[in-house]
Amino acid sequence: MRVAIVCDWLTNQGGAEKVIESIHEIYPKATFFTTIFNQKNFPKLKNSKVVTSFLQKIPFAKTKYPYLFPLMPKAIESFKLDNFDLVISSSHTVAKAVKTGKNTLHICYCHTPARSLWQSDIDQRGKGLLKKYFIEKLKVWDKKTANRPDFYLTNSQNVKARIEKIYARESVVIYPPVNTDFYQPNSAIKKADFYLFVSRLIPYKRANLAIEVFKKLRLPLKIVGTGPLETKLKQMAQNYPNIEFLDAISDKNLLKLYQQAKGLIFPCEEDFGIVPVEAQSAGLPVIAFNKGGALETIINAKTGIFFDTQSVQSLIAAIKKFEKMKFNLEVTRENALRFSQDKFKKNFRNFVQTTLKKYQPIIKK
């Protein structure tokens, strides 16, 4: 069977890329199609065929790709996939709009409809980059091309409702894969007093809120991650030795932090949110904003607690409540096992196989 995996772009590692990695493990001989590719950040694709678009030739494309969003519809539509039996698009921006042949089954794993188009109040990365003219044109194109996939999969009930509202399409929830075999507790490691924040340093992740709170509480906070806000956030935390930036670290060192920390701070509204599941898998409870995918992955008062508004007062109140609580390590990990890599692969493979068997002969007629 000839399989293609289509991605918006492959420039940096993140939650969507972990899903792509697991899909690739199911279909190791698949050909990749993506608008922009940064090989050095994807060593596991060294021996895979990766087809890129004309955007790859732009000198700054690998690092400044958000500026190229208005060109991405044309880029994704430039690929020729007529000769593939199965196309799997991993889409949070444009990949779902790839054109396929009439005898090709196209299954889209939609992480979310483009947040910079439809949720600019949460994800403001499009602001200042896209003029209103381009945003409105892209919205029209995004809706129009929503009918190109034959079937939609998605990462949460949260996004399932969003897909139905924006695209008027049904979708099936298959929770994304978390490496629960790797992220395990270690009872031999003594718990420390610090809290942990793990994320790319971009606006909607709300690292600024965590910093403001810990400036007031004077409790230890370790921040793991890099991003365009790094300099600004470090300036915010100047003269506060309780706040430490660790930048980018290895998975092995991240696991140690999960095992040592008192709690994970998760102040953003996320589509699903792999980091809170990794933390719980390692036995670490979570303090999370009471919205989005966290509502599906955290059990209130058992594997973490929620706070209701993205404000300093609300998060402080939650941390003070958290400080008085005790959490069971085994219960916390057991909750995370619902999202293992093995379960993802099994559910994904079963959906594809069943769909191919039942619908491919009639799907394009």
mmCIF file of C-alpha atoms in Angstrom, residues 9-322:
data_model
loop_
_atom_site.group_PDB
_atom_site.id
_atom_site.type_symbol
_atom_site.label_atom_id
_atom_site.label_comp_id
_atom_site.label_asym_id
_atom_site.label_seq_id
_atom_site.Cartn_x
_atom_site.Cartn_y
_atom_site.Cartn_z
ATOM 1 C CA TRP A 9 5.583 22.072 8.316
ATOM 2 C CA LEU A 10 8.360 20.110 9.998
ATOM 3 C CA THR A 11 10.617 22.703 11.589
ATOM 4 C CA ASN A 12 10.584 22.086 15.362
ATOM 5 C CA GLN A 13 9.556 19.316 17.732
ATOM 6 C CA GLY A 14 6.241 19.670 19.566
ATOM 7 C CA GLY A 15 3.059 17.818 20.383
ATOM 8 C CA ALA A 16 1.903 17.491 16.769
ATOM 9 C CA GLU A 17 5.303 16.132 15.777
ATOM 10 C CA LYS A 18 5.026 13.395 18.424
ATOM 11 C CA VAL A 19 1.780 12.294 16.796
ATOM 12 C CA ILE A 20 3.489 12.290 13.394
ATOM 13 C CA GLU A 21 6.338 10.202 14.802
ATOM 14 C CA SER A 22 3.911 7.536 16.046
ATOM 15 C CA ILE A 23 2.050 7.492 12.728
ATOM 16 C CA HIS A 24 5.389 7.058 10.965
ATOM 17 C CA GLU A 25 6.135 4.050 13.191
ATOM 18 C CA ILE A 26 2.887 2.477 11.958
ATOM 19 C CA TYR A 27 3.773 3.284 8.309
ATOM 20 C CA PRO A 28 7.598 3.365 8.226
ATOM 21 C CA LYS A 29 7.790 3.368 4.407
ATOM 22 C CA ALA A 30 5.473 6.371 3.995
ATOM 23 C CA THR A 31 6.526 9.365 1.917
ATOM 24 C CA PHE A 32 6.350 12.735 3.699
ATOM 25 C CA PHE A 33 4.996 15.917 2.145
ATOM 26 C CA THR A 34 5.423 19.208 3.993
ATOM 27 C CA THR A 35 5.679 22.898 3.126
ATOM 28 C CA ILE A 36 8.993 23.406 4.994
ATOM 29 C CA PHE A 37 11.436 20.877 6.443
ATOM 30 C CA ASN A 38 14.310 21.344 8.901
ATOM 31 C CA GLN A 39 16.246 18.076 8.750
ATOM 32 C CA LYS A 40 18.453 18.737 11.781
ATOM 33 C CA ASN A 41 15.447 18.716 14.119
ATOM 34 C CA PHE A 42 14.120 15.420 12.736
ATOM 35 C CA PRO A 43 16.971 12.899 12.778
ATOM 36 C CA LYS A 44 14.502 9.983 12.710
ATOM 37 C CA LEU A 45 13.480 11.033 9.191
ATOM 38 C CA LYS A 46 17.028 10.776 7.884
ATOM 39 C CA ASN A 47 16.211 7.717 5.778
ATOM 40 C CA SER A 48 12.682 8.784 4.812
ATOM 41 C CA LYS A 49 11.647 10.483 1.599
ATOM 42 C CA VAL A 50 10.515 14.041 2.379
ATOM 43 C CA VAL A 51 9.011 16.169 -0.385
ATOM 44 C CA THR A 52 8.922 19.920 0.266
ATOM 45 C CA SER A 53 7.168 22.850 -1.398
ATOM 46 C CA PHE A 54 8.556 25.942 -3.109
ATOM 47 C CA LEU A 55 8.638 27.624 0.322
ATOM 48 C CA GLN A 56 11.666 25.507 1.220
ATOM 49 C CA LYS A 57 13.786 27.651 -1.113
ATOM 50 C CA ILE A 58 13.141 30.848 0.864
ATOM 51 C CA PRO A 59 16.278 31.493 3.002
ATOM 52 C CA PHE A 60 14.481 32.282 6.277
ATOM 53 C CA ALA A 61 11.686 29.708 5.864
ATOM 54 C CA LYS A 62 12.927 27.250 8.496
ATOM 55 C CA THR A 63 12.833 29.830 11.290
ATOM 56 C CA LYS A 64 10.375 32.513 10.152
ATOM 57 C CA TYR A 65 7.687 30.223 8.732
ATOM 58 C CA PRO A 66 4.735 32.027 10.452
ATOM 59 C CA TYR A 67 5.373 34.964 8.121
ATOM 60 C CA LEU A 68 4.721 32.636 5.180
ATOM 61 C CA PHE A 69 1.229 31.608 6.278
ATOM 62 C CA PRO A 70 -0.514 33.500 3.410
ATOM 63 C CA LEU A 71 1.535 31.440 0.918
ATOM 64 C CA MET A 72 0.907 28.074 2.538
ATOM 65 C CA PRO A 73 -2.441 27.316 0.852
ATOM 66 C CA LYS A 74 -0.738 27.479 -2.537
ATOM 67 C CA ALA A 75 2.189 25.458 -1.207
ATOM 68 C CA ILE A 76 0.071 22.618 0.197
ATOM 69 C CA GLU A 77 -2.048 22.474 -2.966
ATOM 70 C CA SER A 78 1.055 22.135 -5.144
ATOM 71 C CA PHE A 79 1.674 18.530 -4.110
ATOM 72 C CA LYS A 80 0.673 15.680 -6.425
ATOM 73 C CA LEU A 81 -0.683 12.698 -4.493
ATOM 74 C CA ASP A 82 -2.779 10.952 -7.132
ATOM 75 C CA ASN A 83 -0.740 7.748 -6.978
ATOM 76 C CA PHE A 84 -1.157 7.072 -3.257
ATOM 77 C CA ASP A 85 -3.667 4.632 -1.784
ATOM 78 C CA LEU A 86 -3.745 6.317 1.630
ATOM 79 C CA VAL A 87 -3.020 9.917 2.576
ATOM 80 C CA ILE A 88 -2.790 10.835 6.258
ATOM 81 C CA SER A 89 -2.662 14.559 6.921
ATOM 82 C CA SER A 90 -1.541 15.877 10.309
ATOM 83 C CA SER A 91 -3.121 19.301 10.308
ATOM 84 C CA HIS A 92 -3.280 22.315 12.571
ATOM 85 C CA THR A 93 -3.025 24.863 9.767
ATOM 86 C CA VAL A 94 -3.164 23.819 6.099
ATOM 87 C CA ALA A 95 -2.278 20.123 5.661
ATOM 88 C CA LYS A 96 -5.896 18.971 5.582
ATOM 89 C CA ALA A 97 -6.341 20.893 2.298
ATOM 90 C CA VAL A 98 -3.939 18.741 0.305
ATOM 91 C CA LYS A 99 -5.442 17.510 -2.973
ATOM 92 C CA THR A 100 -5.703 13.754 -3.495
ATOM 93 C CA GLY A 101 -6.699 11.402 -6.289
ATOM 94 C CA LYS A 102 -10.249 10.105 -6.709
ATOM 95 C CA ASN A 103 -9.221 6.615 -5.584
ATOM 96 C CA THR A 104 -7.186 7.803 -2.600
ATOM 97 C CA LEU A 105 -8.453 7.573 0.977
ATOM 98 C CA HIS A 106 -7.616 10.799 2.857
ATOM 99 C CA ILE A 107 -7.766 10.676 6.665
ATOM 100 C CA CYS A 108 -6.973 13.895 8.492
ATOM 101 C CA TYR A 109 -5.724 13.897 12.076
ATOM 102 C CA CYS A 110 -6.778 17.447 12.929
ATOM 103 C CA HIS A 111 -5.013 18.858 15.974
ATOM 104 C CA THR A 112 -7.217 21.950 15.663
ATOM 105 C CA PRO A 113 -8.575 24.276 12.989
ATOM 106 C CA ALA A 114 -5.958 27.011 12.570
ATOM 107 C CA ARG A 115 -5.953 28.827 15.892
ATOM 108 C CA SER A 116 -4.467 32.023 14.460
ATOM 109 C CA LEU A 117 -7.559 32.243 12.216
ATOM 110 C CA TRP A 118 -10.345 31.057 14.499
ATOM 111 C CA GLN A 119 -9.045 31.673 18.036
ATOM 112 C CA SER A 120 -6.970 34.828 17.821
ATOM 113 C CA ASP A 121 -8.046 35.725 21.364
ATOM 114 C CA ILE A 122 -6.057 32.707 22.591
ATOM 115 C CA ASP A 123 -3.340 32.346 19.960
ATOM 116 C CA GLN A 124 -2.161 35.755 18.859
ATOM 117 C CA ARG A 125 0.715 34.567 16.683
ATOM 118 C CA GLY A 126 -1.165 35.730 13.602
ATOM 119 C CA LYS A 127 -1.615 39.273 14.845
ATOM 120 C CA GLY A 128 0.888 41.648 13.314
ATOM 121 C CA LEU A 129 1.783 39.009 10.735
ATOM 122 C CA LEU A 130 -1.474 38.723 8.844
ATOM 123 C CA LYS A 131 -3.464 41.705 7.689
ATOM 124 C CA LYS A 132 -7.230 41.528 8.115
ATOM 125 C CA TYR A 133 -7.533 41.048 4.349
ATOM 126 C CA PHE A 134 -5.409 37.904 4.430
ATOM 127 C CA ILE A 135 -7.138 36.533 7.536
ATOM 128 C CA GLU A 136 -10.579 36.807 5.957
ATOM 129 C CA LYS A 137 -9.391 35.241 2.698
ATOM 130 C CA LEU A 138 -7.694 32.423 4.570
ATOM 131 C CA LYS A 139 -10.843 31.762 6.597
ATOM 132 C CA VAL A 140 -12.859 31.371 3.408
ATOM 133 C CA TRP A 141 -10.224 29.035 1.950
ATOM 134 C CA ASP A 142 -9.960 27.051 5.201
ATOM 135 C CA LYS A 143 -13.709 26.388 5.317
ATOM 136 C CA LYS A 144 -13.908 25.618 1.610
ATOM 137 C CA THR A 145 -11.149 23.005 1.795
ATOM 138 C CA ALA A 146 -12.544 21.348 4.942
ATOM 139 C CA ASN A 147 -14.379 18.856 2.713
ATOM 140 C CA ARG A 148 -11.207 17.476 1.139
ATOM 141 C CA PRO A 149 -10.498 14.843 3.821
ATOM 142 C CA ASP A 150 -12.761 11.826 3.659
ATOM 143 C CA PHE A 151 -12.580 11.340 7.419
ATOM 144 C CA TYR A 152 -11.421 13.380 10.403
ATOM 145 C CA LEU A 153 -9.680 12.159 13.519
ATOM 146 C CA THR A 154 -8.848 14.520 16.348
ATOM 147 C CA ASN A 155 -7.090 14.701 19.699
ATOM 148 C CA SER A 156 -9.882 15.545 22.162
ATOM 149 C CA GLN A 157 -13.587 16.110 22.675
ATOM 150 C CA ASN A 158 -12.601 19.764 23.005
ATOM 151 C CA VAL A 159 -11.325 19.944 19.415
ATOM 152 C CA LYS A 160 -14.036 17.616 18.117
ATOM 153 C CA ALA A 161 -16.617 20.274 19.044
ATOM 154 C CA ARG A 162 -14.485 22.961 17.391
ATOM 155 C CA ILE A 163 -14.201 20.997 14.132
ATOM 156 C CA GLU A 164 -17.960 20.529 14.031
ATOM 157 C CA LYS A 165 -18.598 24.215 14.718
ATOM 158 C CA ILE A 166 -16.112 25.614 12.186
ATOM 159 C CA TYR A 167 -15.989 22.947 9.477
ATOM 160 C CA ALA A 168 -19.401 21.289 9.985
ATOM 161 C CA ARG A 169 -17.596 17.923 9.906
ATOM 162 C CA GLU A 170 -17.847 14.950 12.243
ATOM 163 C CA SER A 171 -14.649 13.551 13.737
ATOM 164 C CA VAL A 172 -13.519 10.597 15.834
ATOM 165 C CA VAL A 173 -11.401 11.209 18.951
ATOM 166 C CA ILE A 174 -8.164 9.236 19.203
ATOM 167 C CA TYR A 175 -6.115 10.700 22.023
ATOM 168 C CA PRO A 176 -2.517 11.539 21.036
ATOM 169 C CA PRO A 177 0.412 9.350 22.137
ATOM 170 C CA VAL A 178 2.403 9.971 25.294
ATOM 171 C CA ASN A 179 5.555 8.018 26.058
ATOM 172 C CA THR A 180 4.316 6.576 29.343
ATOM 173 C CA ASP A 181 6.963 3.834 29.212
ATOM 174 C CA PHE A 182 9.662 6.488 29.427
ATOM 175 C CA TYR A 183 7.959 8.939 31.806
ATOM 176 C CA GLN A 184 7.750 6.810 34.928
ATOM 177 C CA PRO A 185 7.861 7.687 38.634
ATOM 178 C CA ASN A 186 10.915 6.943 40.742
ATOM 179 C CA SER A 187 10.092 6.620 44.417
ATOM 180 C CA ALA A 188 13.808 6.503 45.212
ATOM 181 C CA ILE A 189 14.165 10.138 44.174
ATOM 182 C CA LYS A 190 13.453 12.568 46.989
ATOM 183 C CA LYS A 191 10.827 15.186 46.189
ATOM 184 C CA ALA A 192 12.112 18.766 46.044
ATOM 185 C CA ASP A 193 10.309 22.014 46.836
ATOM 186 C CA PHE A 194 10.143 23.553 43.353
ATOM 187 C CA TYR A 195 7.301 23.865 40.845
ATOM 188 C CA LEU A 196 7.758 23.255 37.137
ATOM 189 C CA PHE A 197 6.634 25.019 33.951
ATOM 190 C CA VAL A 198 7.329 23.238 30.644
ATOM 191 C CA SER A 199 6.463 24.845 27.303
ATOM 192 C CA ARG A 200 7.541 26.745 24.243
ATOM 193 C CA LEU A 201 7.811 30.401 25.260
ATOM 194 C CA ILE A 202 5.062 31.874 23.084
ATOM 195 C CA PRO A 203 2.188 34.148 24.155
ATOM 196 C CA TYR A 204 -0.747 31.778 24.597
ATOM 197 C CA LYS A 205 1.250 29.382 26.814
ATOM 198 C CA ARG A 206 1.064 32.090 29.539
ATOM 199 C CA ALA A 207 4.526 31.744 31.053
ATOM 200 C CA ASN A 208 4.149 35.414 31.985
ATOM 201 C CA LEU A 209 1.292 34.505 34.333
ATOM 202 C CA ALA A 210 3.365 31.825 36.049
ATOM 203 C CA ILE A 211 6.235 34.278 36.502
ATOM 204 C CA GLU A 212 4.033 37.012 37.992
ATOM 205 C CA VAL A 213 2.543 34.518 40.448
ATOM 206 C CA PHE A 214 5.876 33.139 41.604
ATOM 207 C CA LYS A 215 7.318 36.628 41.934
ATOM 208 C CA LYS A 216 4.604 37.248 44.510
ATOM 209 C CA LEU A 217 4.745 33.867 46.237
ATOM 210 C CA ARG A 218 8.563 33.671 46.229
ATOM 211 C CA LEU A 219 8.296 29.908 45.758
ATOM 212 C CA PRO A 220 10.855 28.126 43.548
ATOM 213 C CA LEU A 221 9.854 27.812 39.879
ATOM 214 C CA LYS A 222 11.869 26.130 37.130
ATOM 215 C CA ILE A 223 10.958 27.071 33.541
ATOM 216 C CA VAL A 224 11.832 24.613 30.773
ATOM 217 C CA GLY A 225 11.597 25.760 27.169
ATOM 218 C CA THR A 226 12.694 28.318 24.617
ATOM 219 C CA GLY A 227 10.898 30.630 22.235
ATOM 220 C CA PRO A 228 10.496 34.189 20.960
ATOM 221 C CA LEU A 229 9.429 35.518 24.385
ATOM 222 C CA GLU A 230 12.484 34.152 26.171
ATOM 223 C CA THR A 231 14.348 37.464 26.528
ATOM 224 C CA LYS A 232 11.251 39.346 27.656
ATOM 225 C CA LEU A 233 10.317 36.684 30.210
ATOM 226 C CA LYS A 234 13.841 36.557 31.627
ATOM 227 C CA GLN A 235 13.697 40.327 32.066
ATOM 228 C CA MET A 236 10.413 39.922 33.954
ATOM 229 C CA ALA A 237 12.099 37.497 36.357
ATOM 230 C CA GLN A 238 15.211 39.606 36.964
ATOM 231 C CA ASN A 239 16.099 39.966 40.652
ATOM 232 C CA TYR A 240 13.944 36.947 41.531
ATOM 233 C CA PRO A 241 16.407 34.101 42.225
ATOM 234 C CA ASN A 242 13.522 31.746 42.989
ATOM 235 C CA ILE A 243 12.703 31.685 39.242
ATOM 236 C CA GLU A 244 15.155 29.676 37.135
ATOM 237 C CA PHE A 245 15.231 29.289 33.338
ATOM 238 C CA LEU A 246 16.599 25.962 32.119
ATOM 239 C CA ASP A 247 16.048 26.619 28.391
ATOM 240 C CA ALA A 248 15.906 23.440 26.255
ATOM 241 C CA ILE A 249 16.866 20.212 28.034
ATOM 242 C CA SER A 250 16.998 16.523 27.147
ATOM 243 C CA ASP A 251 14.059 14.202 27.729
ATOM 244 C CA LYS A 252 16.152 12.391 30.316
ATOM 245 C CA ASN A 253 16.681 15.568 32.319
ATOM 246 C CA LEU A 254 13.027 16.525 31.925
ATOM 247 C CA LEU A 255 12.030 13.172 33.395
ATOM 248 C CA LYS A 256 14.202 13.867 36.452
ATOM 249 C CA LEU A 257 12.474 17.214 36.910
ATOM 250 C CA TYR A 258 9.042 15.582 36.678
ATOM 251 C CA GLN A 259 10.155 13.065 39.318
ATOM 252 C CA GLN A 260 11.544 15.730 41.657
ATOM 253 C CA ALA A 261 9.060 18.598 41.342
ATOM 254 C CA LYS A 262 6.203 19.349 43.697
ATOM 255 C CA GLY A 263 3.737 20.207 40.932
ATOM 256 C CA LEU A 264 3.407 21.222 37.277
ATOM 257 C CA ILE A 265 2.015 24.677 36.460
ATOM 258 C CA PHE A 266 -0.135 24.597 33.313
ATOM 259 C CA PRO A 267 -1.793 28.015 32.892
ATOM 260 C CA CYS A 268 -2.821 27.899 29.209
ATOM 261 C CA GLU A 269 -5.854 26.710 27.290
ATOM 262 C CA GLU A 270 -4.560 23.858 25.147
ATOM 263 C CA ASP A 271 -6.259 21.665 22.553
ATOM 264 C CA PHE A 272 -5.090 18.526 24.349
ATOM 265 C CA GLY A 273 -1.828 19.193 26.181
ATOM 266 C CA ILE A 274 0.796 16.438 26.198
ATOM 267 C CA VAL A 275 2.962 17.980 28.937
ATOM 268 C CA PRO A 276 0.387 17.492 31.754
ATOM 269 C CA VAL A 277 0.028 13.837 30.729
ATOM 270 C CA GLU A 278 3.814 13.332 30.710
ATOM 271 C CA ALA A 279 3.941 14.856 34.192
ATOM 272 C CA GLN A 280 1.154 12.617 35.519
ATOM 273 C CA SER A 281 2.811 9.598 33.931
ATOM 274 C CA ALA A 282 5.868 10.380 36.065
ATOM 275 C CA GLY A 283 3.636 10.758 39.132
ATOM 276 C CA LEU A 284 3.575 14.571 39.164
ATOM 277 C CA PRO A 285 0.222 16.291 39.871
ATOM 278 C CA VAL A 286 -0.830 19.340 37.851
ATOM 279 C CA ILE A 287 -2.247 22.788 38.581
ATOM 280 C CA ALA A 288 -4.109 23.643 35.373
ATOM 281 C CA PHE A 289 -6.360 26.295 33.872
ATOM 282 C CA ASN A 290 -9.933 25.015 33.933
ATOM 283 C CA LYS A 291 -10.472 24.919 30.178
ATOM 284 C CA GLY A 292 -9.551 22.994 27.052
ATOM 285 C CA GLY A 293 -7.941 19.580 26.868
ATOM 286 C CA ALA A 294 -6.838 19.588 30.505
ATOM 287 C CA LEU A 295 -10.435 18.833 31.480
ATOM 288 C CA GLU A 296 -10.064 15.466 29.715
ATOM 289 C CA THR A 297 -6.640 14.522 31.066
ATOM 290 C CA ILE A 298 -6.648 15.659 34.714
ATOM 291 C CA ILE A 299 -8.912 14.296 37.463
ATOM 292 C CA ASN A 300 -9.711 17.165 39.804
ATOM 293 C CA ALA A 301 -8.469 16.635 43.385
ATOM 294 C CA LYS A 302 -6.972 13.253 42.418
ATOM 295 C CA THR A 303 -4.266 13.950 39.835
ATOM 296 C CA GLY A 304 -4.266 17.742 40.096
ATOM 297 C CA ILE A 305 -6.483 20.773 40.591
ATOM 298 C CA PHE A 306 -7.917 23.529 38.402
ATOM 299 C CA PHE A 307 -8.065 27.305 38.624
ATOM 300 C CA ASP A 308 -10.900 29.203 36.962
ATOM 301 C CA THR A 309 -9.421 32.368 35.463
ATOM 302 C CA GLN A 310 -6.059 33.204 33.940
ATOM 303 C CA SER A 311 -5.330 35.750 36.639
ATOM 304 C CA VAL A 312 -2.668 36.111 39.309
ATOM 305 C CA GLN A 313 -5.245 35.892 42.093
ATOM 306 C CA SER A 314 -6.859 32.701 40.773
ATOM 307 C CA LEU A 315 -3.569 30.856 40.250
ATOM 308 C CA ILE A 316 -2.220 31.941 43.650
ATOM 309 C CA ALA A 317 -5.363 30.619 45.335
ATOM 310 C CA ALA A 318 -4.961 27.293 43.526
ATOM 311 C CA ILE A 319 -1.303 26.946 44.542
ATOM 312 C CA LYS A 320 -2.139 27.685 48.185
ATOM 313 C CA LYS A 321 -4.860 25.029 48.053
ATOM 314 C CA PHE A 322 -2.485 22.600 46.318
#
